[in-house]
Short mmCIF file of C-alpha atoms in Angstrom, two decimals:
data_model
loop_
_atom_site.label_atom_id
_atom_site.label_comp_id
_atom_site.label_asym_id
_atom_site.label_seq_id
_atom_site.Cartn_x
_atom_site.Cartn_y
_atom_site.Cartn_z
CA MET A 119 26.88 24.34 38.21
CA TYR A 120 25.43 21.40 36.25
CA GLN A 121 22.69 20.80 38.77
CA HIS A 122 21.75 24.47 38.60
CA LEU A 123 21.64 24.47 34.80
CA LEU A 124 19.38 21.43 34.63
CA ASN A 125 17.20 22.57 37.52
CA GLU A 126 16.56 25.80 35.64
CA LYS A 127 15.31 23.74 32.72
CA LEU A 128 13.08 21.67 35.00
CA SER A 129 11.72 24.80 36.66
CA GLY A 130 10.83 26.13 33.23
CA LEU A 131 8.92 22.95 32.45
CA LYS A 132 6.97 23.19 35.69
CA ALA A 133 6.18 26.89 35.22
CA ALA A 134 4.88 26.19 31.69
CA GLY A 135 2.72 23.29 32.85
CA GLN A 136 4.80 20.83 30.78
CA TYR A 137 6.36 18.83 33.64
CA ARG A 138 5.33 15.20 33.41
CA THR A 139 4.31 13.09 36.39
CA PHE A 140 3.67 9.35 36.32
CA VAL A 141 0.67 7.54 37.74
CA THR A 142 1.69 4.07 38.94
CA LEU A 143 -0.95 1.57 37.85
CA ASN A 144 -0.70 -2.16 38.39
CA ARG A 145 -2.73 -3.86 35.69
CA ILE A 146 -4.53 -7.04 36.69
CA CYS A 147 -3.83 -10.02 34.44
CA GLY A 148 -7.01 -11.26 32.82
CA ARG A 149 -9.10 -8.29 33.98
CA TYR A 150 -8.03 -5.55 31.53
CA PRO A 151 -8.92 -2.61 31.48
CA LEU A 152 -8.90 -2.80 35.29
CA ALA A 153 -5.84 -1.84 37.32
CA ARG A 154 -4.92 -1.09 40.90
CA LEU A 155 -3.58 2.31 41.88
CA GLU A 156 -0.27 2.05 43.72
CA GLY A 157 -0.79 2.77 47.41
CA ASN A 158 -4.49 1.92 47.25
CA GLU A 159 -4.54 -1.72 46.26
CA GLU A 160 -8.18 -2.21 47.23
CA ARG A 161 -9.56 0.29 44.73
CA LEU A 162 -9.91 -0.69 41.09
CA VAL A 163 -9.31 1.87 38.34
CA VAL A 164 -10.62 1.68 34.76
CA VAL A 165 -7.91 2.54 32.22
CA TRP A 166 -9.18 4.57 29.25
CA CYS A 167 -6.01 5.66 27.44
CA SER A 168 -3.85 2.57 27.00
CA ASN A 169 -2.26 1.76 23.66
CA ASP A 170 -3.04 -1.90 24.33
CA TYR A 171 -5.85 -1.28 21.87
CA LEU A 172 -7.10 -4.85 21.50
CA GLY A 173 -6.21 -6.18 24.93
CA MET A 174 -3.81 -8.66 23.33
CA SER A 175 -1.36 -8.33 26.23
CA GLN A 176 -3.90 -10.35 28.20
CA HIS A 177 -4.77 -12.93 25.55
CA PRO A 178 -4.30 -16.55 26.66
CA ALA A 179 -2.54 -17.53 23.40
CA VAL A 180 0.01 -14.74 23.84
CA ARG A 181 0.66 -15.54 27.48
CA LYS A 182 0.97 -19.27 26.73
CA ALA A 183 3.52 -18.66 23.97
CA MET A 184 5.56 -16.42 26.25
CA HIS A 185 5.55 -18.95 29.11
CA GLU A 186 6.73 -21.67 26.75
CA ALA A 187 9.47 -19.48 25.27
CA ILE A 188 10.91 -18.42 28.61
CA ASP A 189 11.00 -22.05 29.73
CA ALA A 190 12.73 -23.06 26.49
CA TYR A 191 15.19 -20.17 26.03
CA GLY A 192 15.51 -18.29 29.33
CA ALA A 193 15.01 -14.58 29.86
CA GLY A 194 17.39 -12.64 27.60
CA SER A 195 18.57 -12.80 23.99
CA GLY A 196 22.27 -12.77 24.77
CA GLY A 197 23.38 -10.02 22.43
CA SER A 198 22.81 -8.03 19.26
CA ARG A 199 21.38 -9.70 16.18
CA ASN A 200 24.91 -9.97 14.77
CA ILE A 201 26.48 -11.38 17.95
CA GLY A 202 24.46 -14.24 19.36
CA GLY A 203 21.07 -12.55 19.50
CA THR A 204 19.41 -14.04 16.41
CA HIS A 205 17.42 -16.90 17.89
CA GLY A 206 15.09 -19.10 15.82
CA LEU A 207 11.89 -17.25 16.63
CA TYR A 208 13.18 -14.12 14.88
CA ALA A 209 13.02 -15.67 11.42
CA GLN A 210 9.44 -16.79 12.07
CA LEU A 211 8.37 -13.34 13.26
CA GLU A 212 10.00 -11.47 10.37
CA ARG A 213 8.46 -13.86 7.82
CA SER A 214 5.07 -13.38 9.47
CA LEU A 215 5.37 -9.58 9.37
CA ALA A 216 6.50 -9.55 5.73
CA GLU A 217 3.60 -11.82 4.74
CA TRP A 218 1.15 -9.66 6.73
CA HIS A 219 2.10 -6.58 4.72
CA ALA A 220 2.62 -8.41 1.41
CA LYS A 221 6.29 -7.43 1.36
CA GLU A 222 9.41 -9.41 0.52
CA ALA A 223 11.10 -8.90 3.88
CA ALA A 224 10.78 -7.39 7.34
CA LEU A 225 13.21 -6.37 10.08
CA VAL A 226 12.45 -6.26 13.81
CA PHE A 227 13.79 -3.62 16.23
CA PRO A 228 13.54 -3.42 20.04
CA THR A 229 10.94 -0.61 19.89
CA GLY A 230 8.75 1.25 17.44
CA PHE A 231 10.66 4.44 18.24
CA SER A 232 13.99 2.87 17.33
CA SER A 233 12.64 1.37 14.09
CA ASN A 234 11.60 4.85 12.91
CA GLU A 235 14.67 6.68 14.16
CA ALA A 236 17.23 4.15 12.94
CA THR A 237 15.64 3.47 9.56
CA LEU A 238 15.14 7.09 8.58
CA ARG A 239 18.58 8.14 9.79
CA CYS A 240 20.09 5.28 7.79
CA LEU A 241 18.20 5.97 4.57
CA LEU A 242 18.94 9.69 4.69
CA ARG A 243 22.63 9.10 5.35
CA GLU A 244 23.15 6.32 2.82
CA ILE A 245 21.19 7.79 -0.12
CA PRO A 246 23.31 10.67 -1.44
CA ASP A 247 21.69 14.12 -1.63
CA CYS A 248 18.33 12.77 -0.49
CA VAL A 249 15.50 15.19 0.30
CA VAL A 250 13.02 14.21 3.00
CA ILE A 251 9.48 15.66 2.99
CA SER A 252 7.68 15.06 6.26
CA ASP A 253 4.13 15.73 7.51
CA GLU A 254 4.13 18.45 10.19
CA LYS A 255 2.37 16.19 12.71
CA ASN A 256 4.73 13.23 12.41
CA HIS A 257 5.85 11.48 15.59
CA ALA A 258 8.94 12.48 17.58
CA SER A 259 10.73 9.28 16.51
CA ILE A 260 10.38 10.32 12.87
CA ILE A 261 11.56 13.85 13.64
CA ASP A 262 14.57 12.54 15.57
CA GLY A 263 15.55 10.21 12.73
CA ILE A 264 15.37 13.03 10.20
CA ARG A 265 17.27 15.49 12.39
CA ALA A 266 20.04 12.94 12.97
CA SER A 267 20.99 13.24 9.30
CA SER A 268 22.23 16.19 7.28
CA ALA A 269 19.60 15.64 4.59
CA ASN A 270 17.67 18.53 3.10
CA ARG A 271 14.44 18.63 5.13
CA LYS A 272 11.03 19.94 4.13
CA VAL A 273 7.80 19.86 6.16
CA PHE A 274 4.37 19.87 4.51
CA ARG A 275 1.21 21.07 6.19
CA HIS A 276 -0.70 18.26 7.80
CA ASN A 277 -2.45 16.11 5.16
CA ASP A 278 -2.17 19.01 2.67
CA LEU A 279 -1.76 17.39 -0.74
CA GLY A 280 -1.33 20.71 -2.53
CA HIS A 281 1.52 21.74 -0.28
CA LEU A 282 3.15 18.31 -0.60
CA GLU A 283 3.00 18.47 -4.39
CA ALA A 284 4.46 21.99 -4.39
CA LEU A 285 7.43 20.77 -2.35
CA LEU A 286 7.94 17.71 -4.54
CA ALA A 287 7.82 19.88 -7.65
CA GLU A 288 10.76 21.96 -6.39
CA TYR A 289 13.18 19.13 -7.22
CA PRO A 290 14.15 17.40 -10.45
CA ARG A 291 12.77 13.92 -10.94
CA GLU A 292 16.23 12.37 -10.54
CA THR A 293 16.79 13.97 -7.11
CA PRO A 294 16.30 11.27 -4.43
CA LYS A 295 13.24 12.03 -2.28
CA ILE A 296 11.41 10.33 0.60
CA VAL A 297 7.88 11.29 1.68
CA VAL A 298 7.27 10.38 5.34
CA PHE A 299 3.81 10.27 6.89
CA GLU A 300 1.55 8.32 9.24
CA SER A 301 -1.72 6.52 8.58
CA VAL A 302 -3.45 7.34 11.90
CA TYR A 303 -2.30 10.38 13.88
CA SER A 304 -2.58 9.43 17.50
CA MET A 305 -3.26 12.82 19.12
CA ASP A 306 -6.06 13.83 16.74
CA GLY A 307 -7.39 10.44 15.65
CA ASP A 308 -7.44 11.52 12.00
CA VAL A 309 -6.26 9.63 8.93
CA ALA A 310 -3.88 10.52 6.12
CA PRO A 311 -5.00 10.52 2.47
CA ILE A 312 -2.74 7.52 1.91
CA SER A 313 -3.69 6.66 -1.66
CA GLU A 314 -3.30 10.25 -2.83
CA ILE A 315 0.08 10.70 -1.12
CA VAL A 316 1.36 7.46 -2.65
CA GLU A 317 0.18 8.54 -6.10
CA LEU A 318 1.90 11.93 -5.76
CA ALA A 319 5.12 10.36 -4.56
CA ARG A 320 5.19 7.91 -7.46
CA ARG A 321 4.49 10.72 -9.93
CA TYR A 322 7.52 12.65 -8.64
CA ASN A 323 9.77 9.59 -8.25
CA ALA A 324 9.86 9.66 -4.44
CA LEU A 325 10.02 6.79 -2.00
CA THR A 326 7.17 6.53 0.52
CA TYR A 327 7.67 5.77 4.21
CA LEU A 328 4.44 5.07 6.09
CA ASP A 329 4.16 4.80 9.88
CA GLU A 330 1.21 2.47 10.60
CA VAL A 331 1.75 2.04 14.35
CA HIS A 332 -1.77 3.17 15.30
CA ALA A 333 -3.44 1.15 12.53
CA VAL A 334 -1.85 -2.31 12.38
CA GLY A 335 -4.02 -4.95 13.96
CA MET A 336 -7.15 -2.80 13.83
CA TYR A 337 -7.77 -1.88 10.19
CA GLY A 338 -7.53 -3.56 6.83
CA PRO A 339 -7.73 -7.19 5.76
CA ARG A 340 -6.46 -9.40 8.61
CA GLY A 341 -5.53 -6.19 10.47
CA ALA A 342 -2.71 -5.36 8.06
CA GLY A 343 -3.32 -1.59 8.33
CA LEU A 344 -4.90 1.29 6.45
CA ALA A 345 -2.64 1.05 3.39
CA ALA A 346 -3.89 -2.52 2.94
CA HIS A 347 -7.46 -1.33 3.60
CA ASN A 348 -7.03 1.20 0.77
CA GLY A 349 -5.46 -1.39 -1.52
CA VAL A 350 -2.16 0.48 -1.87
CA ALA A 351 0.14 -1.37 0.55
CA GLY A 352 2.01 -2.83 -2.40
CA GLN A 353 2.85 0.68 -3.62
CA VAL A 354 4.24 1.89 -0.26
CA ASP A 355 8.01 1.41 -0.18
CA VAL A 356 8.46 1.14 3.61
CA ILE A 357 5.73 0.22 6.07
CA GLN A 358 6.74 0.75 9.68
CA GLY A 359 4.85 -0.63 12.63
CA THR A 360 4.98 -1.44 16.30
CA MET A 361 4.20 -4.51 18.37
CA ALA A 362 3.57 -2.44 21.51
CA LYS A 363 0.07 -1.24 20.67
CA ALA A 364 -2.60 -3.45 19.06
CA ILE A 365 -0.24 -6.44 19.14
CA GLY A 366 0.08 -5.90 22.87
CA VAL A 367 3.76 -6.65 23.58
CA ILE A 368 6.84 -4.56 22.60
CA GLY A 369 9.05 -4.05 19.55
CA GLY A 370 9.05 -2.26 16.21
CA TYR A 371 9.60 -3.28 12.60
CA ILE A 372 9.85 -2.23 9.00
CA ALA A 373 8.64 -4.15 5.96
CA GLY A 374 9.55 -3.60 2.34
CA ALA A 375 11.53 -4.83 -0.64
CA ARG A 376 14.32 -7.26 0.20
CA TRP A 377 17.05 -4.94 -1.09
CA LEU A 378 15.78 -2.05 1.01
CA VAL A 379 15.41 -4.08 4.21
CA ASP A 380 18.87 -5.58 3.66
CA ALA A 381 20.35 -2.08 3.40
CA ILE A 382 18.82 -1.10 6.75
CA ARG A 383 20.01 -4.37 8.32
CA SER A 384 23.53 -3.73 7.02
CA PHE A 385 23.95 0.02 7.65
CA ALA A 386 21.57 1.21 10.39
CA THR A 387 23.63 1.76 13.53
CA GLY A 388 20.47 1.85 15.63
CA PHE A 389 19.84 -1.74 14.55
CA ILE A 390 23.39 -3.12 14.44
CA PHE A 391 24.54 -1.91 17.85
CA THR A 392 21.56 -2.74 20.04
CA THR A 393 20.62 -5.89 21.91
CA SER A 394 17.92 -7.93 20.23
CA LEU A 395 14.51 -8.68 21.71
CA PRO A 396 14.48 -11.72 24.02
CA PRO A 397 12.82 -14.92 22.74
CA VAL A 398 9.98 -14.52 25.26
CA ILE A 399 9.03 -11.18 23.66
CA VAL A 400 9.36 -12.41 20.08
CA ALA A 401 7.20 -15.43 20.90
CA GLY A 402 4.46 -13.22 22.32
CA CYS A 403 4.54 -10.91 19.29
CA LEU A 404 4.38 -13.83 16.88
CA ALA A 405 1.46 -15.47 18.68
CA SER A 406 -0.47 -12.18 18.77
CA ILE A 407 0.07 -11.40 15.08
CA GLU A 408 -0.91 -14.89 13.97
CA HIS A 409 -4.06 -14.66 16.07
CA LEU A 410 -5.01 -11.28 14.60
CA LYS A 411 -4.40 -12.54 11.07
CA ALA A 412 -6.65 -15.52 11.62
CA GLN A 413 -9.75 -13.89 13.08
CA SER A 414 -11.37 -10.47 13.47
CA TYR A 415 -13.28 -10.60 16.77
CA GLU A 416 -11.05 -8.15 18.67
CA ARG A 417 -11.01 -5.46 15.99
CA GLU A 418 -14.74 -5.79 15.25
CA ARG A 419 -15.49 -5.44 18.95
CA LEU A 420 -13.10 -2.47 19.17
CA HIS A 421 -15.00 -0.61 16.45
CA THR A 422 -18.37 -1.53 17.97
CA GLN A 423 -17.38 -0.15 21.36
CA THR A 424 -15.79 2.92 19.78
CA ARG A 425 -19.05 3.74 17.99
CA ARG A 426 -20.95 3.28 21.24
CA LEU A 427 -18.50 5.51 23.11
CA ARG A 428 -18.80 8.27 20.48
CA LYS A 429 -22.58 8.14 20.62
CA THR A 430 -22.65 8.20 24.44
CA LEU A 431 -20.23 11.13 24.70
CA ASP A 432 -22.14 13.02 22.02
CA ALA A 433 -25.43 12.54 23.89
CA LEU A 434 -23.91 14.33 26.91
CA ASN A 435 -22.27 17.04 24.74
CA ILE A 436 -18.76 15.94 25.70
CA PRO A 437 -16.60 17.64 23.03
CA VAL A 438 -14.84 14.99 20.96
CA MET A 439 -12.73 16.86 18.42
CA PRO A 440 -14.28 16.44 14.96
CA CYS A 441 -10.94 15.64 13.33
CA SER A 442 -11.20 12.13 14.79
CA THR A 443 -12.47 9.40 12.48
CA THR A 444 -10.76 6.43 14.16
CA HIS A 445 -10.63 4.60 17.49
CA VAL A 446 -8.75 7.55 19.06
CA LEU A 447 -11.23 10.05 20.53
CA PRO A 448 -9.60 13.35 21.60
CA VAL A 449 -11.80 15.08 24.20
CA LEU A 450 -11.04 18.81 24.17
CA ILE A 451 -10.30 20.54 27.48
CA GLY A 452 -8.46 23.58 26.13
CA ASN A 453 -6.56 24.54 29.29
CA ALA A 454 -3.45 22.84 30.72
CA ASP A 455 -4.24 23.46 34.40
CA LYS A 456 -7.83 22.27 34.06
CA CYS A 457 -6.71 19.26 32.07
CA ARG A 458 -4.37 18.13 34.87
CA ALA A 459 -6.94 18.88 37.57
CA ALA A 460 -9.67 17.06 35.69
CA ALA A 461 -7.44 14.00 35.32
CA GLU A 462 -6.80 14.02 39.08
CA ARG A 463 -10.51 14.22 39.85
CA LEU A 464 -11.37 11.47 37.39
CA LEU A 465 -8.80 9.21 39.04
CA HIS A 466 -9.46 9.87 42.71
CA VAL A 467 -13.20 10.56 42.67
CA HIS A 468 -14.42 8.36 39.81
CA GLY A 469 -11.77 5.62 39.56
CA ILE A 470 -11.02 6.48 35.91
CA TYR A 471 -7.52 6.89 34.52
CA LEU A 472 -7.03 9.37 31.67
CA GLN A 473 -3.67 11.01 31.11
CA PRO A 474 -3.76 14.79 30.44
CA ILE A 475 -2.25 15.61 27.04
CA ASN A 476 -0.66 19.06 27.12
CA PHE A 477 1.94 21.04 25.16
CA PRO A 478 4.32 20.09 23.54
CA SER A 479 2.44 16.91 22.62
CA VAL A 480 -0.40 19.12 21.35
CA PRO A 481 -0.61 22.89 20.66
CA ILE A 482 -1.38 25.26 23.54
CA GLY A 483 -5.12 25.79 23.76
CA THR A 484 -5.92 22.28 22.50
CA GLU A 485 -5.11 20.38 25.71
CA ARG A 486 -7.14 17.21 25.78
CA PHE A 487 -7.80 13.69 26.96
CA ARG A 488 -6.97 10.99 24.46
CA VAL A 489 -9.71 8.42 25.01
CA ASN A 490 -9.99 5.01 23.41
CA ALA A 491 -12.31 2.09 23.98
CA THR A 492 -11.07 -1.48 23.69
CA PRO A 493 -12.83 -4.79 23.11
CA ASN A 494 -12.62 -5.29 26.88
CA HIS A 495 -14.53 -2.15 27.90
CA SER A 496 -18.12 -2.96 28.82
CA ASP A 497 -21.20 -0.90 28.00
CA ALA A 498 -21.51 -0.08 31.71
CA GLN A 499 -17.93 1.23 31.78
CA ILE A 500 -18.65 3.43 28.77
CA ASP A 501 -21.68 4.89 30.53
CA GLN A 502 -19.63 5.43 33.69
CA LEU A 503 -16.90 7.27 31.77
CA ALA A 504 -19.40 9.58 30.05
CA GLU A 505 -21.15 10.47 33.32
CA ALA A 506 -17.82 11.04 35.07
CA LEU A 507 -16.60 13.33 32.30
CA ARG A 508 -19.84 15.29 32.45
CA GLU A 509 -19.44 15.75 36.24
CA VAL A 510 -15.81 16.82 35.90
CA PHE A 511 -16.62 19.27 33.09
CA ALA A 512 -19.26 20.86 35.32
CA HIS A 513 -16.97 20.90 38.38
CA PHE A 514 -14.19 22.77 36.57
CA GLU A 515 -16.48 24.80 34.28
CA ILE A 516 -14.99 23.25 31.17
CA PRO A 517 -17.11 24.13 28.11
CA LEU A 518 -19.36 21.43 26.76
CA LYS A 519 -20.05 21.03 23.07
CA THR A 520 -22.35 23.57 21.45
CA PRO A 521 -22.76 24.49 17.76
CA GLY A 522 -20.26 27.30 18.34
CA THR A 523 -17.64 25.20 20.11
CA ALA A 524 -17.99 22.49 17.46
CA ALA A 525 -16.98 25.02 14.81
CA ALA A 526 -14.07 26.23 16.95
CA MET A 527 -12.87 22.66 17.48
CA GLN A 528 -12.89 22.12 13.72
CA GLU A 529 -10.61 25.15 13.33
CA VAL A 530 -8.01 24.05 15.93
CA SER A 531 -7.92 20.49 14.63
#
């Protein structure tokens, strides 16, 4: 009976084109963005959709720190933070993160997903009668954290300040409220009006919770994120980030006032009852963050190559959705079957890996590739990608950009 029930669900996914398959890629240390495709070890593939935005997973300083840590401490942490899992490197990493974001304290979690889910669930459970107001395009980890509580939930239209203010105005000033949003939205590559949201929240006596996972390391002074770039990081109550993207390792964190971080440390079940990150991971994260604080080469090169990629795609009329203003370039396909088929052809004919992004990650009719350059992508690889996309668009009769399609893309974004 149980097998039948679950198989029905899986069949529904497959029929709707939502069933996920994994491509096994073996990245080559020191040669990022190159990887070998499992089963065809001789052929190299260029990866164009990794969240290892700055290539820091390959950086010699990060690898050296991790080798030294595993030799000093061994492989695992030994337990939760409360029971044997708080090794000395943790204090260094949390101080570094707090200093990066100009906050009093920080708290590290095993993943970025768990830092969102556990923190929001905790805040909404521990603050009596709290209302949460969330952007409609917030990440699944934010949605899960909100749904895990019984708090009164409101959703505002994406980046719509008027709608946000209308929802805030529904409640008395003394009603506890949290506004939750992201700085960079990873499927569209667009940016929130951070300063304006923070000002609105302060006017209506609401806490602000900002997910900066797709911005830390790449924007702002010393890579501290878009809130820091806008000069309002000090006014954001909780900054959440990840160490699995630009930092290049794994782990999540929050940074904020000491009293707030202490409350999450003391009450969040998703923090208390999970095993801590091993010393080898914490050492790699710390080395990466300190490197990114100290110099800007990787992020400057990222933005240079992103501009070149935009220009090259535009010259061939490859439709990058106009909502994108960041390093994330969503290339519109607009059909789930063609998106999957195009990804297969790119991989097996052109040696290019792009993952098809279909519903429910994006709305039906806006299926896309999520493309991002890194400091490690060469000019020749950018040219190769653009030519390969042009060939695949022609092969599957996917529409190229025209004045008409540009207007349509603006509407769906």
